[in-house]
Amino acid sequence: MAPLSAASAATGNYGVESAAAALSTTQAGAHADFTVSFKLFGEGTEPNGKTKDVIVTLPPGLIGNPQGFPRCSVAQLGELPADSKCPQDAQVGIAQLTLGGGINGTVFEPVYNMYSPGGDIVARFGLFAGPYPSVINVRVNPVDYSLIAKVEGAPAAAQLISAATTFWGVPASPIHDGLRLTPDEALHGESPAGGRASEQPERPFLSNPTECGVSRPITVTAISYQAPASPSTEEADFPVISGCDKLSFNPVFQAVPTNPEAAAPTGLEAVLEIPQSEAPKDLATATLKSARVTLPEGFTVNSAAADGLEGCNPEQVGFGTTDVAHCPDAAKLGSAELDVPALERTLHGAVYQRTPEPGHLFRFWLVTDEQGVHLKLPAEIEANPLTGQLTTVFSGIASLGGNPQVPFEELRLHIFGGPRAPLATPSSCGTYSTAYSFAPWSGKPPASGAAPMQITSGCGKGGFNPKLQAGTVSPRAGSFSPFTMTLTRQDGEANPETLAVHLPQGLLAKLGGVPLCPEASAGSADCPSGSQVGTLAAATGVGGAPLWIPQPGKAPTAVYLAGPYKGAPYSVITRVPAQAGPFDLGTVVNRAGIYVDPESATATIKTDPLPQILEGVPVLYRTVHVDVDRKNFTLNPTGCAAKEIKATVTAVNGATATPSDGFQATNCAKLAYKPKLKLTLKGATRRTGHPATKAVLTQGKGQSNTAAATVILPSSEFIDQNHINNPCTRVQFNAGKCPRLSILGRVTAVTPLLDQPLKGPVYFRSNGGARELPDIVADLRGPIHVTLVGFVDAVHKKGSEVSRIRTRFANVPDAPVTKFTMNLFGGPKRGLLVNSRDLCKTGRRAKIRLLAQNGRVQESNSRLRTSCGKHG
């Protein structure tokens, strides 16, 4: 026994002196008679105080079921024993009371099943304490869902000294016939001769717990009128329950999607039945301790459900209290119905999203606040981090070690469907199985099995045909404009894994002036704001209302420019905070190399593999939209020929798609074209001399870029055949291992798009016999790598046998170059050109034809500068 509380000792020694609990049998689940007794401190026949309230807390699992028994109203109970009109078969027990005052003795009083007044009171029992009516109100403990019986406002005049109250396991059993009394008979110490038989069928009223071998205390608290703020409590041991191996536990479970369509959003209809026996000689069914339900692989979280979703925290739900839940409406995931035999009606409740915590993102509350029950049952959803397969776990309340030990017949969960349903169905039709495992409090092995469900429509989905929309906001030629790209995918199609975007020639970016994201920050995308060039938005999920990231009020996305990556000279880093509703799945970082084709200067952006699953949630891409909107960053071509922006998209199943979108610049004809090309032969001017050659092309800003250039040297210049015997092969060129003697000179190009000029050697490179002479290749290197190929041949004037050397750069990239300088070696050992006559005594005009990207042509017959002392 617990010691007398200090509070009771301080109030005239009023308090509970002793308490005890007994069962007629300790068999688990048996319908035993239960007796709780206590004695108050007193002197002889007088208690030390007048009792106001008596509170008895019962152990979890001890359950009474007042349904199906006659009831007595307060009016029928009456104010005097002689006036009591309670139905005899409403009696469910007997109370042995020792009273002072006018009774000064012990009386046996019938205990009646009464109508509950509602509110937090789940059951009420009535009796007389001698001539004084009294009621016992029963409530549900919101912490462990055990029962709390409370005599509230006990008659002070009764001067209670002790009580032993017995509730019958089977009230209609003949063994209780001798104790069926009326209040008036009890007051006068009379009992019916031969007893009084019940007119009701035998049915259980009380059931023992179904957990064995554990100690369970009960407490008795008494509160006096004289010192209501000083309660006195004694603890007593509840008999240890045994025989759990004899209990039955045969749950039946089924779960079906609300939408049988493949690759679609769906809710869920789940029903759990645990049959309960009403036979008086049968043992009660074991109560449910824990449950695990694993949906078939392919049923996953639908990320679209997070849009607008909120969470409900323990304070809002009223966890562990009798407060009515005040969860946000936006946290509601579904509804619930619970059939509890001990309650008059079905409990109706709701399923709410619980506020996520690190490591516990997907979980919910099962909530009902009806008929005096404040059920706030937590549940977890475990999402497989690799497959997304979902397992719902009802492990109960940590302090209890399981679910409440309350028998129920059926639990029905309805998880809402619709466009933002929380689940997604598998991508193909067929029969699937939900695995379940339900463990009883009896300690016997869990009941396990599989419940079938079917996906029967939308079976023809599949394939891989994403669509692309891309281009600049304003395609005006030669101007800067934001660039947008949108990739879309239909429900049911394979999910994209990698993406490569191929930009057309002339659609460029001004990389100069943009500080690159430091490599140390690239992995986390914690880049400085100065490196940002745009933003990204993505829609994921199944159904007609996918989830868009970023959501309003959440962390923004960003696209940053970074340095070399996987062989690419530049890269872009995307940062996408995966935040939606109450969830934060971290930051998704993806990096894409910007690869530049050396001959065309076209760019291809190739992403790393896109994330397919985050925290167990499949990322089903519906739309990926990129805005590159940094000011003066994306530059339109100066040629208005129709082009395409193409993409190569690879799916997770290996399928490849090549969507494209047309692109065409406008107003090209309005661009001016005024380049200046100066050619100089430096050094030896005599016949057989080898002059060095210098070409300088300059052009102002805002003009059309050059598309092609042709230079025909004067007839005085030939190529020295002795100096082209060791050209670089294409294999050597691609490997960067050209022979030294294949180098003809040096080249430099200055562009406003880069912070540094491009520089490199000029090679004679073999063309595999496609032309008689090797090609001249300017190998420009710097922030990017560009090669300009010049085709060299000899041309004859009609009617003349004199040939002239022609060099044609036919495929000049559509890129702005403010200055281009080519210096070719001179001298007898490495000079490419040789004079056929003295340059100072002959005409030395070169024919020059420059073609702009917009079609404008500039032709001239320019005299070459020499070291002859004057210019023609």
GROMACS .gro file of N, CA, C and O in nm, residues 16 35 52 60 104 128 144 164-165 186 278 282 362 387 395 424 441 446 473 534 541 559 592 631 641-642 695 753 795:
model
  116
   16VAL      N    1  -0.760   0.811   0.285
   16VAL     CA    2  -0.780   0.669   0.257
   16VAL      C    3  -0.680   0.590   0.341
   16VAL      O    4  -0.558   0.607   0.327
   35THR      N    5  -1.410  -0.636  -0.781
   35THR     CA    6  -1.441  -0.565  -0.657
   35THR      C    7  -1.327  -0.469  -0.624
   35THR      O    8  -1.210  -0.507  -0.627
   52LYS      N    9  -1.654   1.410  -0.014
   52LYS     CA   10  -1.717   1.480  -0.126
   52LYS      C   11  -1.706   1.399  -0.255
   52LYS      O   12  -1.804   1.378  -0.326
   60PRO      N   13  -0.550  -0.024  -1.736
   60PRO     CA   14  -0.580  -0.042  -1.878
   60PRO      C   15  -0.621  -0.186  -1.907
   60PRO      O   16  -0.565  -0.281  -1.851
  104ASN      N   17  -2.502   0.428   1.087
  104ASN     CA   18  -2.409   0.363   1.181
  104ASN      C   19  -2.404   0.212   1.159
  104ASN      O   20  -2.427   0.132   1.248
  128PHE      N   21  -2.776   0.400  -0.391
  128PHE     CA   22  -2.808   0.476  -0.272
  128PHE      C   23  -2.703   0.446  -0.166
  128PHE      O   24  -2.658   0.331  -0.150
  144ASP      N   25  -0.387   0.690  -2.106
  144ASP     CA   26  -0.373   0.547  -2.138
  144ASP      C   27  -0.506   0.482  -2.176
  144ASP      O   28  -0.511   0.361  -2.198
  164ALA      N   29  -1.705  -0.135  -0.052
  164ALA     CA   30  -1.658  -0.245  -0.136
  164ALA      C   31  -1.761  -0.264  -0.245
  164ALA      O   32  -1.871  -0.314  -0.222
  165THR      N   33  -1.724  -0.219  -0.364
  165THR     CA   34  -1.819  -0.221  -0.477
  165THR      C   35  -1.779  -0.330  -0.573
  165THR      O   36  -1.664  -0.336  -0.618
  186ALA      N   37  -3.262  -0.283   0.041
  186ALA     CA   38  -3.127  -0.266   0.092
  186ALA      C   39  -3.125  -0.180   0.218
  186ALA      O   40  -3.054  -0.209   0.314
  278GLU      N   41  -2.001  -1.228  -2.784
  278GLU     CA   42  -2.091  -1.184  -2.678
  278GLU      C   43  -2.136  -1.300  -2.591
  278GLU      O   44  -2.219  -1.283  -2.502
  282ASP      N   45  -1.763  -1.740  -2.324
  282ASP     CA   46  -1.644  -1.722  -2.408
  282ASP      C   47  -1.552  -1.619  -2.345
  282ASP      O   48  -1.596  -1.526  -2.277
  362PHE      N   49   0.635   1.136  -4.251
  362PHE     CA   50   0.502   1.095  -4.294
  362PHE      C   51   0.435   1.020  -4.180
  362PHE      O   52   0.466   0.904  -4.152
  387THR      N   53   1.263   0.245  -5.283
  387THR     CA   54   1.150   0.211  -5.370
  387THR      C   55   1.027   0.296  -5.346
  387THR      O   56   0.938   0.300  -5.430
  395SER      N   57   0.195   0.167  -3.382
  395SER     CA   58   0.265   0.106  -3.269
  395SER      C   59   0.214   0.159  -3.136
  395SER      O   60   0.262   0.117  -3.031
  424ALA      N   61  -0.027   0.746  -5.476
  424ALA     CA   62  -0.022   0.726  -5.621
  424ALA      C   63  -0.025   0.576  -5.648
  424ALA      O   64   0.039   0.497  -5.577
  441TRP      N   65  -0.230  -0.796  -2.764
  441TRP     CA   66  -0.173  -0.774  -2.631
  441TRP      C   67  -0.151  -0.908  -2.559
  441TRP      O   68  -0.078  -0.914  -2.459
  446PRO      N   69   0.183  -1.250  -3.406
  446PRO     CA   70   0.094  -1.163  -3.483
  446PRO      C   71   0.015  -1.240  -3.587
  446PRO      O   72   0.060  -1.342  -3.640
  473VAL      N   73   1.263   3.529  -7.458
  473VAL     CA   74   1.138   3.604  -7.443
  473VAL      C   75   1.121   3.702  -7.558
  473VAL      O   76   1.012   3.716  -7.615
  534GLY      N   77   1.960   3.259  -6.291
  534GLY     CA   78   1.818   3.233  -6.316
  534GLY      C   79   1.754   3.156  -6.202
  534GLY      O   80   1.809   3.143  -6.092
  541GLY      N   81   0.447   1.482  -5.927
  541GLY     CA   82   0.331   1.409  -5.877
  541GLY      C   83   0.246   1.355  -5.989
  541GLY      O   84   0.273   1.375  -6.108
  559VAL      N   85   1.950   2.918  -6.008
  559VAL     CA   86   2.041   2.859  -6.106
  559VAL      C   87   2.167   2.944  -6.105
  559VAL      O   88   2.162   3.067  -6.120
  592ALA      N   89   2.505   2.064  -6.414
  592ALA     CA   90   2.504   2.036  -6.557
  592ALA      C   91   2.624   2.102  -6.622
  592ALA      O   92   2.649   2.222  -6.601
  631LYS      N   93   2.030   3.985  -6.623
  631LYS     CA   94   2.032   4.096  -6.719
  631LYS      C   95   2.156   4.086  -6.807
  631LYS      O   96   2.267   4.060  -6.760
  641ALA      N   97   1.784   3.273  -8.985
  641ALA     CA   98   1.741   3.145  -9.041
  641ALA      C   99   1.669   3.065  -8.934
  641ALA      O  100   1.698   3.076  -8.815
  642ALA      N  101   1.572   2.984  -8.978
  642ALA     CA  102   1.497   2.902  -8.883
  642ALA      C  103   1.590   2.798  -8.821
  642ALA      O  104   1.668   2.733  -8.890
  695ALA      N  105   4.677   3.925  -9.032
  695ALA     CA  106   4.540   3.964  -9.067
  695ALA      C  107   4.471   4.012  -8.941
  695ALA      O  108   4.472   3.943  -8.838
  753LEU      N  109   3.183   3.848  -7.490
  753LEU     CA  110   3.113   3.747  -7.412
  753LEU      C  111   3.202   3.685  -7.305
  753LEU      O  112   3.151   3.616  -7.215
  795VAL      N  113   4.283   2.924 -10.719
  795VAL     CA  114   4.178   2.961 -10.813
  795VAL      C  115   4.243   3.028 -10.935
  795VAL      O  116   4.350   3.090 -10.926
   0.00000   0.00000   0.00000
